[in-house]
Amino acid sequence: MKNILIIGSTGQIGSELTMKLRGMYNGNIVAGYIPGAEPNETIRESGPCAIVDITNEQQIAETVSRYKIDTIYNLAALLSAVAEAKPQLAWKIGMGGLFNVLEVARAMNCAVFTPSSIGVFGNNTPKDKTPQDTIRNPRTMYGVTKVSGELLSDYYHIRFGVDTRSVRFPGLISYVTPPGGGTTDYAVDIYYSAAKGETFECPIAQGTFMDMMYMPDALRAAVEIMEADPSKFIHRNSFNIASMSFEPEIIYNKIKEYEPDFKMVYNVDPLRQAIADSWPNSLDDTCAREEWGWKPEYDLDAMTRDMLAKLKEKFGK
Ligand code: VAH
């Protein structure tokens, strides 16, 4: 990879991935954004930015041509809870946008990374150590777009030879960009409450396990899969990757080890609880480990220490 376009560069993943890629490569690392979601000063000042609306194929093509892009990170999406409120828009961005990206990649010989999610699985999927190859029957629009995205990305590889690659991200936890309406985002919000010394109202019920990952591990996965030797791939779209699985009591008690006065109460959100109940408790990521050397580096304790330190610094606590 040398010239890279990040579509959705101002989102939770994009805002950090853009800076990671700019620190790793000397080529054009272009931050694609849409009006109203402008890049922050750090991204603006450190490299090229361009208005790239994923629903506008011409705009994608012009940017790819102008910056001689060889790799597209397609990070534009509506997250699970928001997608339930706006299903048509979720499909338009998730699938209409993906079609545009894949057509440009086919015509202009770009590799494409499109994140998938544990959201591709539904209630009839094995819940514990969910296998790489198993039933994908999501009951959310977010999950429908992610399953469809996996199928379309594999089709473009098999039919047209486009180098499409993807990982199924668990819930991602980060401190740079506030979360944007996901079901797993309680695991981000809880750290914000702890760092501010506020009581946390948990929207997810006690005992609800979900796979989670610290953002530095997620960013490394997004880079390593694109740098991997594809001759070893049995899979492409999309690899299970995993790091940790926990339920609200576990993360709450871990935080209390560092913030003894921290309090949490439950105020379960039926929509997000129903989504969480349909997702796996944990994933089996053996294929990613065997086919391209995936391995997480952060556990719950290391993530908690880093999240609390960085958020307290952010809030001047
Ligand atoms: C969400 N954080 O909750 C996102 C993610 C696997 C969860 O897709 O929608």
Short mmCIF file of C-alpha atoms in Angstrom, two decimals, residues 134-316:
data_model
loop_
_atom_site.label_atom_id
_atom_site.label_comp_id
_atom_site.label_asym_id
_atom_site.label_seq_id
_atom_site.Cartn_x
_atom_site.Cartn_y
_atom_site.Cartn_z
CA THR A 134 -21.48 -20.64 10.11
CA ILE A 135 -25.03 -19.33 9.81
CA ARG A 136 -25.33 -15.59 9.12
CA ASN A 137 -28.96 -14.65 9.77
CA PRO A 138 -28.90 -11.15 11.27
CA ARG A 139 -32.14 -9.51 12.36
CA THR A 140 -30.85 -5.94 12.16
CA MET A 141 -30.45 -3.72 9.10
CA TYR A 142 -26.85 -3.17 10.18
CA GLY A 143 -26.27 -6.92 10.10
CA VAL A 144 -28.09 -7.27 6.75
CA THR A 145 -25.79 -4.64 5.19
CA LYS A 146 -22.73 -6.35 6.66
CA VAL A 147 -23.66 -9.85 5.43
CA SER A 148 -24.55 -8.42 2.02
CA GLY A 149 -21.28 -6.51 2.01
CA GLU A 150 -19.32 -9.69 2.69
CA LEU A 151 -21.11 -11.48 -0.16
CA LEU A 152 -20.69 -8.59 -2.63
CA SER A 153 -17.01 -8.15 -1.74
CA ASP A 154 -16.34 -11.86 -2.27
CA TYR A 155 -18.26 -11.69 -5.58
CA TYR A 156 -16.09 -8.83 -6.84
CA HIS A 157 -12.99 -10.80 -5.94
CA ILE A 158 -14.12 -14.04 -7.58
CA ARG A 159 -15.79 -12.44 -10.63
CA PHE A 160 -13.46 -9.50 -11.33
CA GLY A 161 -10.31 -10.22 -9.32
CA VAL A 162 -10.70 -7.17 -7.08
CA ASP A 163 -8.49 -7.55 -3.99
CA THR A 164 -11.22 -7.26 -1.35
CA ARG A 165 -10.43 -8.03 2.29
CA SER A 166 -12.37 -7.65 5.55
CA VAL A 167 -12.51 -8.45 9.25
CA ARG A 168 -15.56 -8.89 11.49
CA PHE A 169 -14.92 -6.29 14.15
CA PRO A 170 -16.31 -6.82 17.65
CA GLY A 171 -17.38 -3.79 19.67
CA LEU A 172 -14.57 -1.24 19.39
CA ILE A 173 -13.51 0.80 22.37
CA SER A 174 -11.62 4.09 21.93
CA TYR A 175 -11.10 7.51 23.49
CA VAL A 176 -10.41 9.76 20.46
CA THR A 177 -13.80 10.04 18.76
CA PRO A 178 -17.01 9.62 20.81
CA PRO A 179 -19.06 6.55 19.76
CA GLY A 180 -21.79 6.95 17.16
CA GLY A 181 -24.90 5.01 18.11
CA GLY A 182 -23.77 1.43 18.41
CA THR A 183 -24.99 -1.34 20.68
CA THR A 184 -21.56 -2.07 22.11
CA ASP A 185 -20.90 1.62 22.76
CA TYR A 186 -21.94 1.23 26.40
CA ALA A 187 -18.40 -0.13 26.84
CA VAL A 188 -17.06 3.24 25.65
CA ASP A 189 -19.53 5.40 27.52
CA ILE A 190 -18.79 3.64 30.82
CA TYR A 191 -15.17 4.84 30.67
CA TYR A 192 -16.30 8.40 29.94
CA SER A 193 -18.54 8.32 33.04
CA ALA A 194 -15.76 6.85 35.19
CA ALA A 195 -13.22 9.44 34.00
CA LYS A 196 -15.69 12.28 34.73
CA GLY A 197 -16.57 10.86 38.18
CA GLU A 198 -20.20 10.35 37.14
CA THR A 199 -22.55 7.43 37.81
CA PHE A 200 -22.97 5.31 34.68
CA GLU A 201 -26.45 4.30 33.47
CA CYS A 202 -25.91 0.99 31.68
CA PRO A 203 -28.31 0.35 28.75
CA ILE A 204 -27.27 -3.29 28.45
CA ALA A 205 -28.48 -5.90 30.96
CA GLN A 206 -26.22 -7.68 33.44
CA GLY A 207 -24.95 -10.97 32.04
CA THR A 208 -25.01 -9.85 28.37
CA PHE A 209 -21.69 -10.99 26.94
CA MET A 210 -20.34 -9.42 23.72
CA ASP A 211 -16.98 -9.54 21.98
CA MET A 212 -14.99 -6.33 22.43
CA MET A 213 -11.63 -4.97 21.26
CA TYR A 214 -9.45 -1.99 22.06
CA MET A 215 -9.01 0.36 19.09
CA PRO A 216 -5.20 -0.03 18.78
CA ASP A 217 -5.70 -3.76 18.15
CA ALA A 218 -8.48 -3.04 15.64
CA LEU A 219 -6.32 -0.57 13.71
CA ARG A 220 -3.44 -3.04 13.60
CA ALA A 221 -5.81 -5.72 12.26
CA ALA A 222 -7.04 -3.36 9.52
CA VAL A 223 -3.46 -2.72 8.40
CA GLU A 224 -2.05 -6.24 8.83
CA ILE A 225 -4.78 -7.90 6.78
CA MET A 226 -4.10 -5.52 3.88
CA GLU A 227 -0.37 -6.21 4.11
CA ALA A 228 -0.83 -9.98 4.43
CA ASP A 229 0.25 -12.46 1.76
CA PRO A 230 -3.03 -13.37 0.01
CA SER A 231 -1.63 -16.70 -1.19
CA LYS A 232 -2.28 -18.01 2.34
CA PHE A 233 -5.93 -16.84 2.35
CA ILE A 234 -8.69 -19.40 2.49
CA HIS A 235 -11.12 -16.67 3.51
CA ARG A 236 -11.33 -12.96 2.58
CA ASN A 237 -14.69 -11.44 3.44
CA SER A 238 -14.73 -11.67 6.27
CA PHE A 239 -12.41 -12.91 9.02
CA ASN A 240 -13.59 -13.36 12.62
CA ILE A 241 -11.16 -11.52 14.88
CA ALA A 242 -11.41 -11.51 18.67
CA SER A 243 -9.73 -10.06 21.71
CA MET A 244 -11.96 -10.13 24.82
CA SER A 245 -15.55 -10.95 25.78
CA PHE A 246 -17.25 -9.40 28.78
CA GLU A 247 -20.61 -8.39 30.25
CA PRO A 248 -21.35 -5.09 32.08
CA GLU A 249 -20.51 -6.38 35.57
CA ILE A 250 -17.05 -7.49 34.42
CA ILE A 251 -16.04 -4.15 32.91
CA TYR A 252 -17.65 -2.27 35.82
CA ASN A 253 -15.65 -4.23 38.40
CA LYS A 254 -12.44 -3.84 36.40
CA ILE A 255 -12.91 -0.05 36.35
CA LYS A 256 -13.63 -0.07 40.12
CA GLU A 257 -10.17 -1.57 40.67
CA TYR A 258 -8.84 1.83 39.51
CA GLU A 259 -11.80 4.05 40.48
CA PRO A 260 -13.13 2.56 43.76
CA ASP A 261 -15.94 5.15 44.09
CA PHE A 262 -17.28 4.54 40.58
CA LYS A 263 -21.02 3.72 40.49
CA MET A 264 -23.18 2.03 37.83
CA VAL A 265 -26.95 1.56 37.63
CA TYR A 266 -28.92 -0.34 34.98
CA ASN A 267 -31.39 1.38 32.67
CA VAL A 268 -31.81 -1.20 29.91
CA ASP A 269 -32.61 0.07 26.39
CA PRO A 270 -34.94 -2.56 24.84
CA LEU A 271 -33.73 -1.87 21.27
CA ARG A 272 -30.04 -2.19 22.02
CA GLN A 273 -30.68 -5.12 24.38
CA ALA A 274 -32.53 -7.02 21.64
CA ILE A 275 -29.63 -6.38 19.24
CA ALA A 276 -27.06 -7.43 21.85
CA ASP A 277 -29.02 -10.62 22.62
CA SER A 278 -28.89 -11.58 18.93
CA TRP A 279 -25.10 -11.26 18.71
CA PRO A 280 -22.49 -13.86 19.75
CA ASN A 281 -20.96 -14.02 23.20
CA SER A 282 -17.52 -14.73 21.72
CA LEU A 283 -15.91 -15.47 18.35
CA ASP A 284 -13.47 -18.16 17.24
CA ASP A 285 -10.68 -16.30 15.38
CA THR A 286 -8.50 -19.34 14.56
CA CYS A 287 -8.68 -18.70 10.78
CA ALA A 288 -7.38 -15.12 11.08
CA ARG A 289 -4.54 -16.36 13.31
CA GLU A 290 -3.63 -19.14 10.87
CA GLU A 291 -4.12 -17.31 7.54
CA TRP A 292 -2.50 -13.92 8.33
CA GLY A 293 -1.07 -14.08 11.86
CA TRP A 294 -3.74 -12.12 13.74
CA LYS A 295 -3.11 -11.79 17.52
CA PRO A 296 -4.57 -9.23 19.95
CA GLU A 297 -2.24 -7.30 22.29
CA TYR A 298 -4.67 -5.63 24.76
CA ASP A 299 -6.69 -7.37 27.47
CA LEU A 300 -9.39 -5.76 29.64
CA ASP A 301 -6.91 -4.63 32.30
CA ALA A 302 -4.48 -2.98 29.84
CA MET A 303 -7.36 -1.33 27.97
CA THR A 304 -8.91 -0.03 31.20
CA ARG A 305 -5.66 1.51 32.40
CA ASP A 306 -5.07 3.21 29.05
CA MET A 307 -8.67 4.39 28.55
CA LEU A 308 -8.91 5.94 32.04
CA ALA A 309 -5.51 7.64 31.74
CA LYS A 310 -6.23 9.10 28.27
CA LEU A 311 -9.80 10.23 29.14
CA LYS A 312 -8.72 11.85 32.42
CA GLU A 313 -6.06 13.72 30.45
CA LYS A 314 -8.71 14.70 27.86
CA PHE A 315 -11.03 16.03 30.62
CA GLY A 316 -8.23 17.61 32.65
#
